[in-house]
CSV table of C-alpha atoms in Angstrom, one decimal:
chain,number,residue,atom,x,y,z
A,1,UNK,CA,-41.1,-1.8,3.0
A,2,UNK,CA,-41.4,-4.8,0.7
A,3,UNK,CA,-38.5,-3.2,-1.4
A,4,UNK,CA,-36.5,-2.6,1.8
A,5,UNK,CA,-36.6,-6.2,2.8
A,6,UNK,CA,-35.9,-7.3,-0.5
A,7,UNK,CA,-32.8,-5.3,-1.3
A,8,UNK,CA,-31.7,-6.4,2.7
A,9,UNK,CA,-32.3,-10.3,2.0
A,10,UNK,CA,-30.5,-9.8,-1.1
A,11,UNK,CA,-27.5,-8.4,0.7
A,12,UNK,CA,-27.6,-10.6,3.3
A,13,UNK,CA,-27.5,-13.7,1.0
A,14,UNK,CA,-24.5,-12.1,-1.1
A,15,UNK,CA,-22.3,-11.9,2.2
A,16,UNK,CA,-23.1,-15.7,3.1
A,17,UNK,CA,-22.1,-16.4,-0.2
A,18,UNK,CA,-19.1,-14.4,-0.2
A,19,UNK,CA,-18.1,-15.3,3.4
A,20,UNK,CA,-18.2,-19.2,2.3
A,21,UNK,CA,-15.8,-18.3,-0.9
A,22,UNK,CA,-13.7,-16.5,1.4
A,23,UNK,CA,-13.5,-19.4,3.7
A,24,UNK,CA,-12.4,-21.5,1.0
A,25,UNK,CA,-9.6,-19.0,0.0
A,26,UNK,CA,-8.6,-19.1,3.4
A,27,UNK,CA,-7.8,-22.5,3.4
A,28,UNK,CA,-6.1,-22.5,0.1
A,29,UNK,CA,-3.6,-20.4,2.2
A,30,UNK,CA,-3.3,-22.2,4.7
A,31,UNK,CA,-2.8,-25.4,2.4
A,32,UNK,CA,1.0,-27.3,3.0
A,33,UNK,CA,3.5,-26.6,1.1
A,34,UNK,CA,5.3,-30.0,0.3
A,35,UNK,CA,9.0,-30.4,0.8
A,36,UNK,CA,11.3,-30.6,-2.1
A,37,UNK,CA,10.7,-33.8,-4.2
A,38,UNK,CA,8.1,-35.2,-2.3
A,39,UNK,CA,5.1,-36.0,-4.6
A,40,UNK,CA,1.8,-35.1,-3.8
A,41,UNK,CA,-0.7,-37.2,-2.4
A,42,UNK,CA,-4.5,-37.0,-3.5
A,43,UNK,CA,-5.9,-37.5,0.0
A,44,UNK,CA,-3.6,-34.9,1.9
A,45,UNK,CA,-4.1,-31.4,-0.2
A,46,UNK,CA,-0.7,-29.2,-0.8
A,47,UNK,CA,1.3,-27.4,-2.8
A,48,UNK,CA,4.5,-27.5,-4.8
A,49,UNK,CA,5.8,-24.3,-3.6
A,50,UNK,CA,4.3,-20.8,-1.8
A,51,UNK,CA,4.2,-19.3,-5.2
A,52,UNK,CA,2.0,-22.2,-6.8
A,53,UNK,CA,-0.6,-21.6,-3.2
A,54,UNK,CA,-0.5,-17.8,-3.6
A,55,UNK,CA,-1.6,-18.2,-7.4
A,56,UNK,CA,-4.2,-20.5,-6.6
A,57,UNK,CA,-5.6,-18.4,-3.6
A,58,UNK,CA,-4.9,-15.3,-5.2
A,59,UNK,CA,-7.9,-16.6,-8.4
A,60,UNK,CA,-10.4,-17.2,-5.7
A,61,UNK,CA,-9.9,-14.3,-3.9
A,62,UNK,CA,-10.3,-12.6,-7.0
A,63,UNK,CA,-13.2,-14.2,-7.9
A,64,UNK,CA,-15.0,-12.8,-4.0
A,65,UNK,CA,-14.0,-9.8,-5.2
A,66,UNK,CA,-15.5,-9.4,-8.8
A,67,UNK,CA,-18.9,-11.7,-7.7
A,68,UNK,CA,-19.4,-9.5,-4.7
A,69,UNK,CA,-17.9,-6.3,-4.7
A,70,UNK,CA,-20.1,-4.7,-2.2
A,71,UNK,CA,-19.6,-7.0,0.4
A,72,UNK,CA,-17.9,-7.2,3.5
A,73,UNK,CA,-16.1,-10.3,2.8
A,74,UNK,CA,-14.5,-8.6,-0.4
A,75,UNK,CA,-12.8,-6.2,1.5
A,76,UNK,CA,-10.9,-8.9,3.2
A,77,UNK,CA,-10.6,-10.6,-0.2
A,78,UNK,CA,-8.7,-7.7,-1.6
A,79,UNK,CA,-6.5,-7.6,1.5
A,80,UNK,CA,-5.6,-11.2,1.1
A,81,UNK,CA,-5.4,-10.4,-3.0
A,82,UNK,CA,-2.8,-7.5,-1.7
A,83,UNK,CA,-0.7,-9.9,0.5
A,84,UNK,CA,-0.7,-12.7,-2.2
A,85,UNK,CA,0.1,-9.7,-4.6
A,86,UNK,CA,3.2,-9.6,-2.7
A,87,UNK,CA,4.3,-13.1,-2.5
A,88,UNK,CA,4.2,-12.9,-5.6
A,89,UNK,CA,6.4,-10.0,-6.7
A,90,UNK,CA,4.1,-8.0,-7.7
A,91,UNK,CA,4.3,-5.0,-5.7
A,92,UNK,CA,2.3,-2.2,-7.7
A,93,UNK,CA,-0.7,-4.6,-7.8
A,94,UNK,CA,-0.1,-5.3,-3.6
A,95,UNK,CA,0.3,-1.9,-3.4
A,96,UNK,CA,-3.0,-0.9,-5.2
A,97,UNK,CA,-5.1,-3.6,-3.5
A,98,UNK,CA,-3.7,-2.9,0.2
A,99,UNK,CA,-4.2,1.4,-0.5
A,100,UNK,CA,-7.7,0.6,-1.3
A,101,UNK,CA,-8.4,-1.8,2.0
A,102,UNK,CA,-6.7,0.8,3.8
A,103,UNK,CA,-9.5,3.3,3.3
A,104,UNK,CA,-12.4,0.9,4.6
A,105,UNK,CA,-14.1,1.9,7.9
A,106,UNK,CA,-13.2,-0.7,9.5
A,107,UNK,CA,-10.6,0.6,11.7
A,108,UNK,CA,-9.5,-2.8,12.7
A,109,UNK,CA,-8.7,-4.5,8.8
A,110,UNK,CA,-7.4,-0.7,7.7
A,111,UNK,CA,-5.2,-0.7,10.2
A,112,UNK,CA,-3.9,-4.4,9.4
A,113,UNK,CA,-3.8,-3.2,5.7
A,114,UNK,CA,-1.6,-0.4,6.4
A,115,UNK,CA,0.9,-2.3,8.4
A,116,UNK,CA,0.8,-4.2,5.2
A,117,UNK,CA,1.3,-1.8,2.8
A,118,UNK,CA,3.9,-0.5,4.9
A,119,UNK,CA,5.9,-3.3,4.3
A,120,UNK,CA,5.2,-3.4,0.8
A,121,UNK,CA,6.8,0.3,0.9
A,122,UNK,CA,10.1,-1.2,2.6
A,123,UNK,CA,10.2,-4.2,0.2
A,124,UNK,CA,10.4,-2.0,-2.6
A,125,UNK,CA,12.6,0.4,-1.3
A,126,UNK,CA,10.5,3.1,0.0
A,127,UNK,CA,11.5,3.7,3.7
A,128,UNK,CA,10.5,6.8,4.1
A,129,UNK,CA,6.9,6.0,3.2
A,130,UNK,CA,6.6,3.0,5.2
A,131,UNK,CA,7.7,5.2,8.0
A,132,UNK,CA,4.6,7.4,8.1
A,133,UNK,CA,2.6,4.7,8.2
A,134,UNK,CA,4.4,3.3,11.0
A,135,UNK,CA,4.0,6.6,12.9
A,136,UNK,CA,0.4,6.9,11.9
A,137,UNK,CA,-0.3,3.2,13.4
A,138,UNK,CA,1.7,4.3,16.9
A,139,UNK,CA,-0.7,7.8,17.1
A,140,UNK,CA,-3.9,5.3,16.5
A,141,UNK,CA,-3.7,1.8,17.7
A,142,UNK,CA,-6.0,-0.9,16.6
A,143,UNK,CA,-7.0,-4.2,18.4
A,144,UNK,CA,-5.6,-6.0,15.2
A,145,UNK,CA,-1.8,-3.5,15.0
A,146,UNK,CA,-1.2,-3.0,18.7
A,147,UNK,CA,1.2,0.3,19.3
A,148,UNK,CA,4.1,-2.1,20.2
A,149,UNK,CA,3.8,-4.2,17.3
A,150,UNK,CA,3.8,-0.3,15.3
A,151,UNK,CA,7.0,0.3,17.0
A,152,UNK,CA,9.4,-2.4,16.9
A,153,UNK,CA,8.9,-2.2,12.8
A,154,UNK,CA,9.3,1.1,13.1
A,155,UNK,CA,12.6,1.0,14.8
A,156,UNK,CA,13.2,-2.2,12.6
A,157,UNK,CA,12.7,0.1,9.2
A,158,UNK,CA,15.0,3.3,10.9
A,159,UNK,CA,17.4,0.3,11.5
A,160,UNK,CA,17.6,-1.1,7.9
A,161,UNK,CA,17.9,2.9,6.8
A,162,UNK,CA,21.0,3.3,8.5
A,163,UNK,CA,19.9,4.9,11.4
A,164,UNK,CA,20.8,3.5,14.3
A,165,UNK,CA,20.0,6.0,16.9
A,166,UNK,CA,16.5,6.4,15.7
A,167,UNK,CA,16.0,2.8,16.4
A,168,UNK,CA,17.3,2.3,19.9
A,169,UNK,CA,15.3,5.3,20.6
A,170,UNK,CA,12.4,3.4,19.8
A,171,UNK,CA,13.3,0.4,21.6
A,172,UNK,CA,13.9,2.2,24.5
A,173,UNK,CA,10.4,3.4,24.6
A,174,UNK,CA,8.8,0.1,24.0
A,175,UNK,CA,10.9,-1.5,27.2
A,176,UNK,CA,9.4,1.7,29.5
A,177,UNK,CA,5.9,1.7,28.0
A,178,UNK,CA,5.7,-2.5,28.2
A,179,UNK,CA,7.6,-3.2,31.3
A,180,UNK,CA,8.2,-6.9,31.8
A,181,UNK,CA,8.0,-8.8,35.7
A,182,UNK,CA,8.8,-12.4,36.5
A,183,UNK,CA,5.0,-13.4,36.8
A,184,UNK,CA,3.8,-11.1,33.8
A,185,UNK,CA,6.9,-11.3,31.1
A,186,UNK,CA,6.0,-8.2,27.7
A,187,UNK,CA,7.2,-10.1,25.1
A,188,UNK,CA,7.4,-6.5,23.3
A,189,UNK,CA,9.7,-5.7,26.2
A,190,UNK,CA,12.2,-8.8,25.2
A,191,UNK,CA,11.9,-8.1,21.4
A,192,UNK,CA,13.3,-4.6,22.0
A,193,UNK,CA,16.0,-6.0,24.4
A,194,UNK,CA,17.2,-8.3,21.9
A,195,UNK,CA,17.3,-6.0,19.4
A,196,UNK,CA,19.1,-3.5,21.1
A,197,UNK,CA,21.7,-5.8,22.3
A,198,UNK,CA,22.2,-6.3,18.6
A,199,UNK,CA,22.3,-2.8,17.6
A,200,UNK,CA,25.6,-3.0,19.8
């Protein structure tokens, strides 16, 4: 029993840890990126550019990762390291990062680093990949990738692959399966409207 509660405080003082180093990789992301010639100023914390704030949150996310790989903390560190991954060009190590998040069981951050990867897949040119991902997300919706939200960048990837038909097909069923009234507007609903008008 001793050993039990040792190995569980343990634990449970290596996800405070990691949660607070998280935290502060967070805010490094969320960190200003200054306009164009504007210098920086020591008491308001930014960045020269989104590449410079990726690089800088992509070391700390790494460093959740290595100091506490067992964690749950570190799995949303490597799905951060995954979207910085991409920012910064980097596709094959956004890719790796983003298949490996993708297998947690958390259905909820899987299913955000699918959506993710998914775009990774279109970015580099690999619709029909990002496509089964898509259709996967649709079949099983999370709280964090709603069906909707599956669907319009679905229709969005069938759209950029040259095929047209595939798309308004998939805007037509996200206007019938999010019907929009005056006192409760589906903002899926007027996505897919838009879009369709500009498929005309």
């Amino acid at each position: 029993a001793a050993a039990a509660f040792g190995s569980w405080y343990f634990m449970n003082q290596q996800d405070l840890k990691a949660s607070v180093e998280l935290g502060d990789a967070t805010r490094t992301l969320d960190t200003p990126v200054r306009p164009a010639g504007m210098p920086p100023q020591p008491e308001y914390p930014s960045f020269a550019s989104a590449a410079e704030r990726a690089t800088a949150a992509h070391k700390q996310l790494q460093t959740v990762v290595d100091s506490y790989p067992h964690t749950k903390s570190a799995d949303f560190a490597r799905y951060f390291l995954g979207l910085t991954a991409e920012d910064l060009g980097d596709h094959a190590a956004a890719e790796s990062q983003l298949k490996a998040v993708a297998s947690v069981h958390d259905d909820d951050l899987a299913a955000l680093a699918n959506f993710a990867l998914a775009s990774v897949y279109r970015d580099t040119n690999r619709p029909k990949d990002a496509i089964a991902i898509y259709k996967q997300l649709i079949d099983k919706p999370t709280a964090s990738v709603s069906k909707a939200t599956a669907q319009l960048e679905l229709a969005e990837t069938y759209k950029a692959n040259g095929q047209p038909v595939d798309a308004k097909q998939i805007y037509e069923q996200v206007q019938k399966e999010n019907p929009s009234s005056p006192v409760a507007p589906s903002a899926a609903n007027q996505i897919a409207a838009q879009r369709l008008l500009e498929l005309k």
